Structures are given as C-alpha cells and as structure tokens.
Amino acid sequence: MTSLGQVVLAIEKYRRFVLDETRKARTNEEFGQQILQRWQEAKAGIGTTLTPTGLRLPRLALPDLDEAGEIARFLCEEGLPGEFPFVTAAYPEQYLEPAPTSSTDNENRRNGDKTVVEEPTRLFAGLGLAEDTNARFHYLSRNQRSKRLSTAFDGPTLYGVGAGAGGVFGKIGEGGVAIDTVEDMERLYAGFALDQPNVSVSMTISGPAPILLAMFLAAAKHRFGPDVGAKLRGTIQADVLKEVQAQNELIFPIEPSLRFLADMVDYSCREMPRWYPISISGYHIAEAGATPVQQAAYTLSNGFAYVDYFRNRGLDVNVFGPRLSFFLDCGLDVEYIALARVCRKIWAIGMREVFGGGNRAQILRLHTQTSGRSLIAADWRNNLTRTALELMLACMNATNSCHSNSADEPFTTPSEEYARYAAHAQAILLEESGLFKHMMNTLPGSPGMKVVGNAVEEAILEEFREIEQQGGVIGAVARRYQRSQIQASGHRLESQIYDGVRPVIGLNRYCDQGRDWPEVRMIRTPKEKKQLQQDRLQDFEKRHAGESERCLNRLSDVVESGGNVFEELTHTVEHCSLGQITERLCEVVGKFRPMV
Amino acid sequence: MLPIRILTAVPICDGHDSAINTINLEFIRHGVEVIYLGFHRSAKDIVRAAIQEDVVAIGLSTYNGGHIEFFGEVIDLLEQRCPAPPIKLFGGGGGTITQEDAQIMYGHGVDRIFFAGTPLDEMTKYLRSAYGAIAQSPYDSEFAGSDQFLSRQLTLADDGSGLSPQASETAWAGDKPVRGTRVIGLTGPGGAGKTTLIDELVLRFLRSHAEDQRVAILSHDPSIVGSGALLGDRATMIYSQHDRVFMRSVGTRGMAGGLSLSTDRCLKILAESNLFEFILLETVGTGQEAIPFGIDKLVVDLSVLVMPPDYGSRLQLQKIAMIDVADVIVVNKADLQGARTAVAEIESRIRTNRKGQRLLHTQANRHRDSGVDQLFELLFTDPETNTNTGTGTNTGTPQ
C-alpha cells in the first residue's frame, strides 16, 4: 500500500472517531461534562467587535448547541478556526480587522507563523521585459501595506529556452515576463525591499523552478548581502507532477525533476526558512478541464506524493511540512462552496496520522485564483460578475491569499484598468463589505455547505482509491490516469457548453450582444524590446564566456555524483543563462517525453 | 477516396493543449485523418512533419502570444519548400488573436483564423469545404530525392491507384551508390512502449551515424475505413523531430493484423528512394494472433516484438504467436513489477523454440538506458559482424 492508501484509511478511521466521540459524549457523563465545559470556555474566550453601525458582534460565530454529542461532533468534524482539522480556516482570525484592544498582540501570536497581518490580495503580473513587470508591480502594490508580488513568466522562460533560441522571438515577453539571467532577475524586483517582512514574492514556474529560484537568491544576495536568504519570503510553484498531468510545461523527465525539486526543498528549508519552495497546484488541472473533485483529489494526492518523496530523501516532515503551500482554482460549480474546506481537512488528517506531522505541518495553506476558464470573450464584461462570485466562494472557504482575474483576460494580458477592478473587487469584499471583516464563520456551516462537503469528501476518497489501485500517484501518472480523466472531463465540459446543457450567459444563452469585441488596448511586447532581451542575453553570455563552461561542467559533475543540484545552481547562475543551464541538464538527465 | 489529412500542433513554448485535444476529437469524428504533433513544437518541426506526412493543411492552436511571428515563420518555411498544392495554414487562439492580428496574418498567407466562440461544427464544415477536394498529383522529377517528392509517392501509393512505376524510379537519387537499406519491424501490444523505443533508437542512430545518413519511420495507427483517425505517434517523439529522420504515419483503414493495405508499397518506395540506411516499421498495437510481418519475414529484414511485463499469465504468453516468429524480443518497462517474471518466462519459451531468437530487457523511458544501447547495437550494426546465433539475453536482471 502506498501512503495514499494509508491516507484513505486514516480518513475512514477519523470518521469513525467522530461518531465514537459523539456517542461517548452522550453516554459517558463525565466526558459529556468535559465537552460542555470546553464549549463554554471556547465561547467565553471569544472577543467582540463593533460594526460601523454600532452593532456588537462576537469575533467568532459558533453554532447554537447545548447538547454534548452535537458539540463533540462539531469540534471533531469542523473544529474552531485555526484548530484541527482546520475545516473552517487555517488561522483563528484570518480576515478580521485587528481588535482595537491590547488583545491584538495575543491574537497575532495565535496566528502561528503569520506575524504580519496581510491582505490576501496577491495579483499575478508579468509582461514584456523585467523592467516592465517591475513597473507593473510598483503600480499594483502602491496602496498595499504588504507588497505581495506574483510573477508570470513568458513561454520561453517556462520552458527554459533562451530568448536567442530559434523560433521563439515572437514569444519573448508575451503572456509573462522574459527572464534569461540573474541580471534580469535583479531588474525584476528592483526597488522592493526583499529583506523586509512586508515583502513577499511568488513565482509561477515549475519546469526550470530550481534555476529561477537560484537566480532569485543570487540576485537578492547582490543587493542585500550574503545572508539575505534567511529573510526572503515568497513561494515558487515548482509543481512538476501537475505539469505532467495537465499543464505540459516540464523540461526534464519526472525522476530527475523530482530530484532537483527535493534538492531545492532541502536547501531552502535549511537556508531560506521563510520561503515556500513548492506550491502544490490544482489550478492548471482545473483549467485543463478537471471537475472540482478531480482538481482536489489530484492536487492533494500529488501533495502526499511529494511528502512521501521528501520523507524518503530523509527530510523531516516537521521542517518541510510547514513550508508546503497549495494553489486551487475557484469556479462557479456548486462544489466550490466547500471544496477548500474539505481539502484542509483531508490534508490535516493525512499529515497527522500518516506522516506524523505536527500542528504547523497539518495546515493546508491556500492561495486561490478565480477561474480563467470561466471567463469568455462573448459579452465579456460579464466576466466582472463571474470573478466577483468566484472571489466570494474563495473567501467563504477562507483562502489565505487570492488572485482575482481581470475581465479582459480572454483577450490579452490584463490591462491596468481591469487589473485594478480585479484588485478592487477583493478590497470591496474584504474591506468595504462587512461580510468577512467583523466575524469568523459568518457564512460557513449551512446545511448545504455540509451536504456538498460530505459528497465532495467521499468523491475525493474514491479518486484516491482508484489512484492507489494503479500503484499510487507516480504509477497512475505513468499510466496517464490523471491526464486522461482531466481530458475527458474537459471534453465533456466543452460538449455541455456547445449543447447548451451548461448555460454560459452571452455564449449559449441571452446572446443579444452578438460577438462583441472589447475596446481594451492589447498589451503586446514591441519588437524592439524583444530584440533588447536577445541582445542582453547575448551580452551576458559573451561577458561570462570564460567562466560558463567551467560552471556547467561542475554542475554536470554534481548531477552525476548525486550532490545537491540546487546548491550548485546558486553558483552556476552567476555565469550561465537559463538556456545554457537547461540545455546542459538535458544532456545529462534527458528530456521529458511529452504525454498526449 | 482518401480522408482529408491534416496536421495539428501547438507552437513552441506553449503547452495549452486542452482546446486542440477537443478539436482533434471533433475532426476525427467527422472523418478527418489528424496527425497530431503535440505541444511545444517549433515551426521547423511543424513544417517538416507537414511535408513528410503530405497533409493538405496545418492547424495551429496558440494561447500565449507571439502568433503573428510564429504563423509567419511557418508560412515562410512552407514557401521555401514549394509544396504543390500549397499547404494551407489555419488556426485559433481563443481571444488572444484579435481581428487586427488576423488581418495581418491573412496578409502573410494564413488561410483562416477561428475566433473565440466559434462552434466546433463550423470548423469542421470549413475544413470539408476548403480542404476536402484538394488534388495531390506527383511532383516533377526536379524534386526527386526530396522529402516532399517521396511523401507524395507515399500518398499516391496509399490511395492504391496513383503509383506509377516511373514515379518510383525517378526517386532514385541520381548516381549515388545503392544503399542496402535494412528494414526493421517493431510490433507488440498497445502500450508496450514501441514509439518511445523507436525514438530512443533514433537518438542513438543520429549520434553514431554520419551526418548524411538518414533513417525512415513508417508508423501505423488503427483507423476504420471511411472514418477519421488520430495519428499521434509523432506527439510523444523527441529525437525523431530531425531533418535526418523521415517519418510517415499511416492509418490502417480497417485492415487487421497491424499494418495497412499500402504498407508493402510504401516500404518499397522508401527502400527504393535510396535515401535511408534503415527503415523502422512500427505496427499498431497488436493482439495475440498477429503476425504482421509474415512468417517467412517477407516484409522486414529483422523483426522485433516489444512486450510489456504485464501480459498476464504464463498461459497468455503461450498464446502470443509473434513470440515464435520474432528475431528479437524486448521486454520493455523493465522497471515495472513483473519484469523479472516476464524475462524468465519468455527466456524459457524461446529456449524451447531453438531458433536463435534474442531476448533483451529495456527501460526506454530512462535516459541512456543500457538495455536500449544493446538493442541498438543488435539492430543497427551490420549483421555480418553480429553473428551471435545462440539464444541470449542481456546481462543482469531488471532493476
């Protein structure tokens, strides 16, 4: 049995445990009294808040229970925010405005490793060359207390191909930023105090992730000194399994990809303790057509596969466990009412029961993005409404950070105008509206949310059992199981839209606007900039020609001898470009054979 | 009449294959033969494949920008090859291709851009009306020796009607010495890893043989008479996207046994072209009864049976006819459970056969796999110098 099979057993056992505790609270008087007492204490510890209209509310809403059995069920099944199994939220007062009393310090300490109260807003940006994206970052974060930068890379960078390679000229700086060298990386985050706790950086890249993170570290050292690693905050996606299953941006075969990843995780846990070296991602799985259940099941099972792999490498689950983060899509299907809640529960139980993870390793830290696939070109301003609804669902699921899509995304890299609307949508929801800022649990706990949650949980377990049958995650990947399921779901979704079974307003229903095209200005990278990127790369490679071959040879040696490849990359990037490094690594470990 | 034959792909540095997968299925459902090249493909790879497959049109699905340049590059490369009739280029990219972009692309010679929200049946209708009646006649002799000359010959041979003996003769590349092209047949059940194995063998060929030496691959995928087919072997190939490789995908069009009605004619054309040192003939995934190359090896010089370790019980193994006929038997995916059992069972079976068959185990999905190295030695070196007649297996047991 693989660890995934053990997770299934652990969840089943936990369900029995909930029933047993409920029964015990009803039949064993002493235990029942303990439960009632705990409930009274929990309620007594809840502070209050005053709304702008003068209404006093508790900072946490709890169900109105007075029977020990139901209380026991609630505490075991959902738990309080920030407590096992973390169904309602990862942290106790996640979205709340700080309490205006001296208890603020206490509350923040209870937030675990969240020492700064941050807005969940984290907007994805990337266009043109490094300096263009840098300017966009400054624009987007100008009003934020915390600077949370999220970076999209262009196609050549995602595939580890240099800007000078044949046939990629048109792709330079399109759909993301072009990064070829450590010098580009310095330009990308110029002007941001990366060594300060209120700045964090996210990089959405998987195939060449270790090379890019090595560049980021090297660039930060140039600016902030050799010890800056310990201060750097952020996340790099580095999810190679979902690349195989859905997104197709993998460079090396699975085995060496996992090894390079483990090297990076090992290093960053030691030297960059505030960094999240992987973001286990369902977003691209969902965007490729997966159902919400498939998204959750494949993402969680990939997560457990990584934990298993890192553990077998000798890494400590309580060291790397708290440094894992998750990334999910949020669309309009009803499952999204409870999807992230179920994910947090399954993760917590699996990490505790199967892998022996402590409290911090049990928490599923979640970044959510609203569904890009749900946005359409026809009557495109409706996309504002779609995104707003998805954002609401994501916050009801207590996501820890969120990206809301721009309405013009079906056409182009978001324009500044629509990127602003997208950011403001979050501020309207979390700051302007009273839904989330006064009280935790304002919306969770409805009968519908529970019913959907239970159905989703069972469906996820059913997927786990199927994957287990195929020899676990890696075995199922080799058999193209997840891929084929995702593709079949994607095809079904398209058919449903074309047949009109699935209403899409403006596309197959109420199409009174016809094929309306936006007035948005297309964001394209001009030829001169593409040329500049090529020239810069050429110049870098020329300046380092004396060193690069020696560095690449040393890198090859480390790969062959089984050393830590990431550690070596932090030196390699000083003299070698992304394209040079990728090419060399492919020679040593081979190329990923595409699955179709 | 032959089905419409098109090639689809996603451009370089782009992995968005969700749309093209759906569109491929739709095309196939409407009787189109789709050669799918996969994602992250360069313009050069796309044009080479289009020429070799002799398609009437190329469809590109692009989602992360740079489409004006990329489509332009494909058009330029196509024009350099002067295919007759010209290969049409169409494509789409959701909302990423604007009306203005499309006008520029039409100016470059792109045939048709499908915008966001185009119903799938509108695309298939367009395909039928625009590409359904394109006549492909033989190239003039000035093209002799080129890939497009050869691929047109294969098209006409596939049609079963158009192959004239003269056309085949003019393919002879002038006064070069006649090469002793060796034909290697690879067969085995679906999922055994034949395509991956071929690609790895090609990599070794490219590295070990002179720059002017080429290899051809004739790859079969199942199809039904009068309907479409997805010919997808190219999509998983890495090293065979190379000018020194000529690859042609063939639908079986209802013929059972692993090959197509036109296979013999195509092989003859490829061999007589005098362009290749080796021809690798890949069958469709075969059943237990299949003996695709004939019992007396009429079709190939060497036959290879590629087996996955999980063929079932020993009894199932006894039923596989090809085990008695193949020159070489390869147990691929030697990392999977059951590989040791498979090697032991097949070894004892061929020992009883006493035909000097060879047994190797490979792990083709592993970089620099030594089993594949040995298979390459066995298949690609001169039979005169490779006179091991005894039954042998490669050393060691599967890991």
mmCIF file of N, CA and C in Angstrom, chain A residues 66-149:
data_model
loop_
_atom_site.group_PDB
_atom_site.id
_atom_site.type_symbol
_atom_site.label_atom_id
_atom_site.label_comp_id
_atom_site.label_asym_id
_atom_site.label_seq_id
_atom_site.Cartn_x
_atom_site.Cartn_y
_atom_site.Cartn_z
ATOM 1 N N ASP A 66 -26.334 22.982 22.653
ATOM 2 C CA ASP A 66 -26.254 22.805 24.098
ATOM 3 C C ASP A 66 -26.224 21.321 24.473
ATOM 4 N N GLU A 67 -26.060 20.467 23.455
ATOM 5 C CA GLU A 67 -26.060 19.028 23.727
ATOM 6 C C GLU A 67 -24.662 18.492 23.475
ATOM 7 N N ALA A 68 -24.125 17.749 24.444
ATOM 8 C CA ALA A 68 -22.715 17.346 24.419
ATOM 9 C C ALA A 68 -22.347 16.574 23.148
ATOM 10 N N GLY A 69 -23.239 15.686 22.675
ATOM 11 C CA GLY A 69 -22.944 14.884 21.495
ATOM 12 C C GLY A 69 -22.738 15.753 20.259
ATOM 13 N N GLU A 70 -23.638 16.710 20.049
ATOM 14 C CA GLU A 70 -23.525 17.572 18.870
ATOM 15 C C GLU A 70 -22.317 18.495 18.966
ATOM 16 N N ILE A 71 -22.024 18.915 20.197
ATOM 17 C CA ILE A 71 -20.841 19.769 20.382
ATOM 18 C C ILE A 71 -19.574 18.974 20.045
ATOM 19 N N ALA A 72 -19.540 17.730 20.545
ATOM 20 C CA ALA A 72 -18.367 16.885 20.256
ATOM 21 C C ALA A 72 -18.227 16.687 18.748
ATOM 22 N N ARG A 73 -19.361 16.453 18.081
ATOM 23 C CA ARG A 73 -19.326 16.254 16.627
ATOM 24 C C ARG A 73 -18.788 17.508 15.932
ATOM 25 N N PHE A 74 -19.279 18.655 16.357
ATOM 26 C CA PHE A 74 -18.835 19.896 15.728
ATOM 27 C C PHE A 74 -17.334 20.103 15.931
ATOM 28 N N LEU A 75 -16.874 19.891 17.171
ATOM 29 C CA LEU A 75 -15.456 20.152 17.462
ATOM 30 C C LEU A 75 -14.537 19.192 16.709
ATOM 31 N N CYS A 76 -14.981 17.939 16.560
ATOM 32 C CA CYS A 76 -14.135 16.966 15.849
ATOM 33 C C CYS A 76 -14.248 17.151 14.332
ATOM 34 N N GLU A 77 -15.457 17.379 13.847
ATOM 35 C CA GLU A 77 -15.691 17.386 12.413
ATOM 36 C C GLU A 77 -15.212 18.675 11.762
ATOM 37 N N GLU A 78 -15.509 19.811 12.408
ATOM 38 C CA GLU A 78 -15.123 21.101 11.825
ATOM 39 C C GLU A 78 -13.986 21.744 12.589
ATOM 40 N N GLY A 79 -14.110 21.722 13.882
ATOM 41 C CA GLY A 79 -13.107 22.382 14.705
ATOM 42 C C GLY A 79 -13.288 23.889 14.668
ATOM 43 N N LEU A 80 -12.593 24.565 15.568
ATOM 44 C CA LEU A 80 -12.628 26.027 15.559
ATOM 45 C C LEU A 80 -11.656 26.518 14.499
ATOM 46 N N PRO A 81 -11.822 27.736 14.010
ATOM 47 C CA PRO A 81 -10.861 28.261 13.030
ATOM 48 C C PRO A 81 -9.440 28.170 13.588
ATOM 49 N N GLY A 82 -8.535 27.641 12.797
ATOM 50 C CA GLY A 82 -7.148 27.537 13.239
ATOM 51 C C GLY A 82 -6.878 26.318 14.100
ATOM 52 N N GLU A 83 -7.890 25.452 14.247
ATOM 53 C CA GLU A 83 -7.670 24.225 15.013
ATOM 54 C C GLU A 83 -7.997 22.995 14.174
ATOM 55 N N PHE A 84 -7.302 21.915 14.478
ATOM 56 C CA PHE A 84 -7.511 20.656 13.773
ATOM 57 C C PHE A 84 -9.002 20.316 13.714
ATOM 58 N N PRO A 85 -9.545 19.822 12.634
ATOM 59 C CA PRO A 85 -8.886 19.583 11.338
ATOM 60 C C PRO A 85 -8.950 20.763 10.364
ATOM 61 N N PHE A 86 -9.047 21.974 10.899
ATOM 62 C CA PHE A 86 -8.901 23.200 10.106
ATOM 63 C C PHE A 86 -9.954 23.359 9.003
ATOM 64 N N VAL A 87 -11.147 22.815 9.224
ATOM 65 C CA VAL A 87 -12.157 22.899 8.166
ATOM 66 C C VAL A 87 -12.558 24.356 7.914
ATOM 67 N N THR A 88 -12.792 25.116 8.982
ATOM 68 C CA THR A 88 -13.294 26.476 8.760
ATOM 69 C C THR A 88 -12.201 27.441 8.312
ATOM 70 N N ALA A 89 -11.006 27.310 8.858
ATOM 71 C CA ALA A 89 -9.921 28.207 8.435
ATOM 72 C C ALA A 89 -8.591 27.700 8.971
ATOM 73 N N ALA A 90 -7.519 28.101 8.291
ATOM 74 C CA ALA A 90 -6.188 27.696 8.723
ATOM 75 C C ALA A 90 -5.763 28.456 9.970
ATOM 76 N N TYR A 91 -6.251 29.693 10.107
ATOM 77 C CA TYR A 91 -5.838 30.543 11.231
ATOM 78 C C TYR A 91 -7.069 31.099 11.926
ATOM 79 N N PRO A 92 -6.950 31.406 13.235
ATOM 80 C CA PRO A 92 -8.130 31.764 14.027
ATOM 81 C C PRO A 92 -8.858 33.038 13.571
ATOM 82 N N GLU A 93 -8.135 34.079 13.224
ATOM 83 C CA GLU A 93 -8.833 35.333 12.909
ATOM 84 C C GLU A 93 -8.397 35.858 11.544
ATOM 85 N N GLN A 94 -8.403 34.945 10.597
ATOM 86 C CA GLN A 94 -7.792 35.177 9.302
ATOM 87 C C GLN A 94 -8.098 36.526 8.627
ATOM 88 N N TYR A 95 -9.375 36.840 8.457
ATOM 89 C CA TYR A 95 -9.711 38.040 7.685
ATOM 90 C C TYR A 95 -10.092 39.227 8.562
ATOM 91 N N LEU A 96 -10.074 39.018 9.883
ATOM 92 C CA LEU A 96 -10.655 40.032 10.728
ATOM 93 C C LEU A 96 -9.778 41.264 10.856
ATOM 94 N N GLU A 97 -10.441 42.397 10.973
ATOM 95 C CA GLU A 97 -9.717 43.622 11.305
ATOM 96 C C GLU A 97 -9.130 43.428 12.697
ATOM 97 N N PRO A 98 -7.929 43.941 12.931
ATOM 98 C CA PRO A 98 -7.330 43.753 14.258
ATOM 99 C C PRO A 98 -8.267 44.299 15.329
ATOM 100 N N ALA A 99 -8.341 43.575 16.446
ATOM 101 C CA ALA A 99 -9.170 44.058 17.547
ATOM 102 C C ALA A 99 -8.547 45.323 18.104
ATOM 103 N N PRO A 100 -9.351 46.298 18.459
ATOM 104 C CA PRO A 100 -8.807 47.603 18.858
ATOM 105 C C PRO A 100 -8.284 47.632 20.286
ATOM 106 N N THR A 101 -8.105 46.467 20.913
ATOM 107 C CA THR A 101 -7.656 46.455 22.303
ATOM 108 C C THR A 101 -6.257 45.890 22.403
ATOM 109 N N SER A 102 -5.785 45.719 23.636
ATOM 110 C CA SER A 102 -4.433 45.181 23.849
ATOM 111 C C SER A 102 -4.383 43.688 23.507
ATOM 112 N N SER A 103 -5.557 43.090 23.288
ATOM 113 C CA SER A 103 -5.548 41.673 22.946
ATOM 114 C C SER A 103 -5.010 41.447 21.520
ATOM 115 N N THR A 104 -4.769 42.547 20.774
ATOM 116 C CA THR A 104 -4.238 42.430 19.415
ATOM 117 C C THR A 104 -2.981 41.575 19.385
ATOM 118 N N ASP A 105 -2.100 41.835 20.349
ATOM 119 C CA ASP A 105 -0.843 41.083 20.369
ATOM 120 C C ASP A 105 -1.112 39.593 20.509
ATOM 121 N N ASN A 106 -2.045 39.289 21.408
ATOM 122 C CA ASN A 106 -2.386 37.886 21.611
ATOM 123 C C ASN A 106 -2.908 37.238 20.341
ATOM 124 N N GLU A 107 -3.827 37.952 19.712
ATOM 125 C CA GLU A 107 -4.448 37.391 18.509
ATOM 126 C C GLU A 107 -3.390 37.103 17.455
ATOM 127 N N ASN A 108 -2.486 38.054 17.292
ATOM 128 C CA ASN A 108 -1.490 37.857 16.245
ATOM 129 C C ASN A 108 -0.566 36.697 16.557
ATOM 130 N N ARG A 109 -0.293 36.523 17.853
ATOM 131 C CA ARG A 109 0.573 35.410 18.195
ATOM 132 C C ARG A 109 -0.141 34.089 17.860
ATOM 133 N N ARG A 110 -1.448 34.098 18.058
ATOM 134 C CA ARG A 110 -2.188 32.875 17.750
ATOM 135 C C ARG A 110 -2.194 32.554 16.264
ATOM 136 N N ASN A 111 -1.843 33.511 15.470
ATOM 137 C CA ASN A 111 -1.807 33.279 14.024
ATOM 138 C C ASN A 111 -0.635 32.429 13.572
ATOM 139 N N GLY A 112 0.062 31.824 14.513
ATOM 140 C CA GLY A 112 1.149 30.935 14.131
ATOM 141 C C GLY A 112 2.257 31.701 13.433
ATOM 142 N N ASP A 113 2.650 31.233 12.215
ATOM 143 C CA ASP A 113 3.795 31.867 11.572
ATOM 144 C C ASP A 113 3.410 33.140 10.802
ATOM 145 N N LYS A 114 2.173 33.552 10.940
ATOM 146 C CA LYS A 114 1.780 34.818 10.317
ATOM 147 C C LYS A 114 2.018 35.955 11.289
ATOM 148 N N THR A 115 3.162 36.566 11.214
ATOM 149 C CA THR A 115 3.459 37.608 12.176
ATOM 150 C C THR A 115 2.958 38.960 11.691
ATOM 151 N N VAL A 116 2.726 39.104 10.420
ATOM 152 C CA VAL A 116 2.230 40.357 9.886
ATOM 153 C C VAL A 116 0.800 40.127 9.412
ATOM 154 N N VAL A 117 -0.077 41.042 9.732
ATOM 155 C CA VAL A 117 -1.432 40.927 9.199
ATOM 156 C C VAL A 117 -1.404 41.406 7.752
ATOM 157 N N GLU A 118 -1.726 40.502 6.849
ATOM 158 C CA GLU A 118 -1.613 40.846 5.440
ATOM 159 C C GLU A 118 -2.967 40.792 4.768
ATOM 160 N N GLU A 119 -3.143 41.632 3.766
ATOM 161 C CA GLU A 119 -4.315 41.494 2.914
ATOM 162 C C GLU A 119 -4.112 40.236 2.084
ATOM 163 N N PRO A 120 -5.197 39.512 1.772
ATOM 164 C CA PRO A 120 -4.999 38.310 0.972
ATOM 165 C C PRO A 120 -4.707 38.626 -0.500
ATOM 166 N N THR A 121 -4.802 39.881 -0.873
ATOM 167 C CA THR A 121 -4.629 40.223 -2.283
ATOM 168 C C THR A 121 -3.229 39.896 -2.790
ATOM 169 N N ARG A 122 -3.185 39.090 -3.817
ATOM 170 C CA ARG A 122 -1.905 38.812 -4.459
ATOM 171 C C ARG A 122 -2.186 38.699 -5.941
ATOM 172 N N LEU A 123 -1.829 39.727 -6.675
ATOM 173 C CA LEU A 123 -2.200 39.762 -8.093
ATOM 174 C C LEU A 123 -1.048 39.345 -8.980
ATOM 175 N N PHE A 124 -1.388 38.527 -9.940
ATOM 176 C CA PHE A 124 -0.454 37.905 -10.854
ATOM 177 C C PHE A 124 -0.107 38.916 -11.945
ATOM 178 N N ALA A 125 1.171 39.123 -12.188
ATOM 179 C CA ALA A 125 1.536 40.044 -13.261
ATOM 180 C C ALA A 125 2.805 39.574 -13.939
ATOM 181 N N GLY A 126 2.903 39.916 -15.200
ATOM 182 C CA GLY A 126 4.108 39.571 -15.936
ATOM 183 C C GLY A 126 3.909 39.967 -17.377
ATOM 184 N N LEU A 127 4.766 40.840 -17.857
ATOM 185 C CA LEU A 127 4.670 41.241 -19.263
ATOM 186 C C LEU A 127 5.987 41.858 -19.692
ATOM 187 N N GLY A 128 6.291 41.715 -20.942
ATOM 188 C CA GLY A 128 7.463 42.370 -21.501
ATOM 189 C C GLY A 128 8.756 41.939 -20.845
ATOM 190 N N LEU A 129 9.626 42.922 -20.646
ATOM 191 C CA LEU A 129 10.918 42.635 -20.036
ATOM 192 C C LEU A 129 10.825 42.894 -18.529
ATOM 193 N N ALA A 130 11.915 42.561 -17.845
ATOM 194 C CA ALA A 130 11.904 42.640 -16.379
ATOM 195 C C ALA A 130 11.486 44.016 -15.889
ATOM 196 N N GLU A 131 11.990 45.075 -16.533
ATOM 197 C CA GLU A 131 11.687 46.418 -16.027
ATOM 198 C C GLU A 131 10.215 46.779 -16.226
ATOM 199 N N ASP A 132 9.576 46.223 -17.257
ATOM 200 C CA ASP A 132 8.151 46.493 -17.481
ATOM 201 C C ASP A 132 7.306 45.850 -16.384
ATOM 202 N N THR A 133 7.632 44.609 -16.051
ATOM 203 C CA THR A 133 6.900 43.921 -14.997
ATOM 204 C C THR A 133 7.168 44.593 -13.653
ATOM 205 N N ASN A 134 8.410 45.033 -13.470
ATOM 206 C CA ASN A 134 8.756 45.746 -12.250
ATOM 207 C C ASN A 134 7.873 46.989 -12.080
ATOM 208 N N ALA A 135 7.688 47.717 -13.173
ATOM 209 C CA ALA A 135 6.846 48.914 -13.103
ATOM 210 C C ALA A 135 5.406 48.527 -12.757
ATOM 211 N N ARG A 136 4.917 47.425 -13.326
ATOM 212 C CA ARG A 136 3.563 46.967 -13.030
ATOM 213 C C ARG A 136 3.441 46.584 -11.547
ATOM 214 N N PHE A 137 4.469 45.930 -11.018
ATOM 215 C CA PHE A 137 4.458 45.556 -9.597
ATOM 216 C C PHE A 137 4.342 46.809 -8.718
ATOM 217 N N HIS A 138 5.108 47.828 -9.064
ATOM 218 C CA HIS A 138 5.060 49.052 -8.257
ATOM 219 C C HIS A 138 3.682 49.693 -8.342
ATOM 220 N N TYR A 139 3.096 49.627 -9.539
ATOM 221 C CA TYR A 139 1.759 50.202 -9.724
ATOM 222 C C TYR A 139 0.720 49.428 -8.906
ATOM 223 N N LEU A 140 0.767 48.095 -9.010
ATOM 224 C CA LEU A 140 -0.248 47.267 -8.357
ATOM 225 C C LEU A 140 -0.181 47.344 -6.837
ATOM 226 N N SER A 141 1.029 47.486 -6.308
ATOM 227 C CA SER A 141 1.179 47.370 -4.856
ATOM 228 C C SER A 141 1.276 48.733 -4.188
ATOM 229 N N ARG A 142 1.032 49.819 -4.963
ATOM 230 C CA ARG A 142 1.290 51.152 -4.398
ATOM 231 C C ARG A 142 0.427 51.461 -3.166
ATOM 232 N N ASN A 143 -0.768 50.850 -3.076
ATOM 233 C CA ASN A 143 -1.633 51.141 -1.922
ATOM 234 C C ASN A 143 -1.605 50.040 -0.864
ATOM 235 N N GLN A 144 -0.778 49.030 -1.050
ATOM 236 C CA GLN A 144 -0.815 47.898 -0.130
ATOM 237 C C GLN A 144 0.171 48.064 1.012
ATOM 238 N N ARG A 145 -0.295 47.702 2.220
ATOM 239 C CA ARG A 145 0.630 47.658 3.358
ATOM 240 C C ARG A 145 1.714 46.631 3.086
ATOM 241 N N SER A 146 1.254 45.460 2.631
ATOM 242 C CA SER A 146 2.221 44.407 2.349
ATOM 243 C C SER A 146 2.369 44.295 0.836
ATOM 244 N N LYS A 147 3.583 44.199 0.396
ATOM 245 C CA LYS A 147 3.866 44.102 -1.041
ATOM 246 C C LYS A 147 3.912 42.624 -1.404
ATOM 247 N N ARG A 148 2.871 42.157 -2.066
ATOM 248 C CA ARG A 148 2.827 40.742 -2.404
ATOM 249 C C ARG A 148 2.859 40.625 -3.925
ATOM 250 N N LEU A 149 4.032 40.293 -4.417
ATOM 251 C CA LEU A 149 4.252 40.291 -5.859
ATOM 252 C C LEU A 149 4.111 38.872 -6.397
#
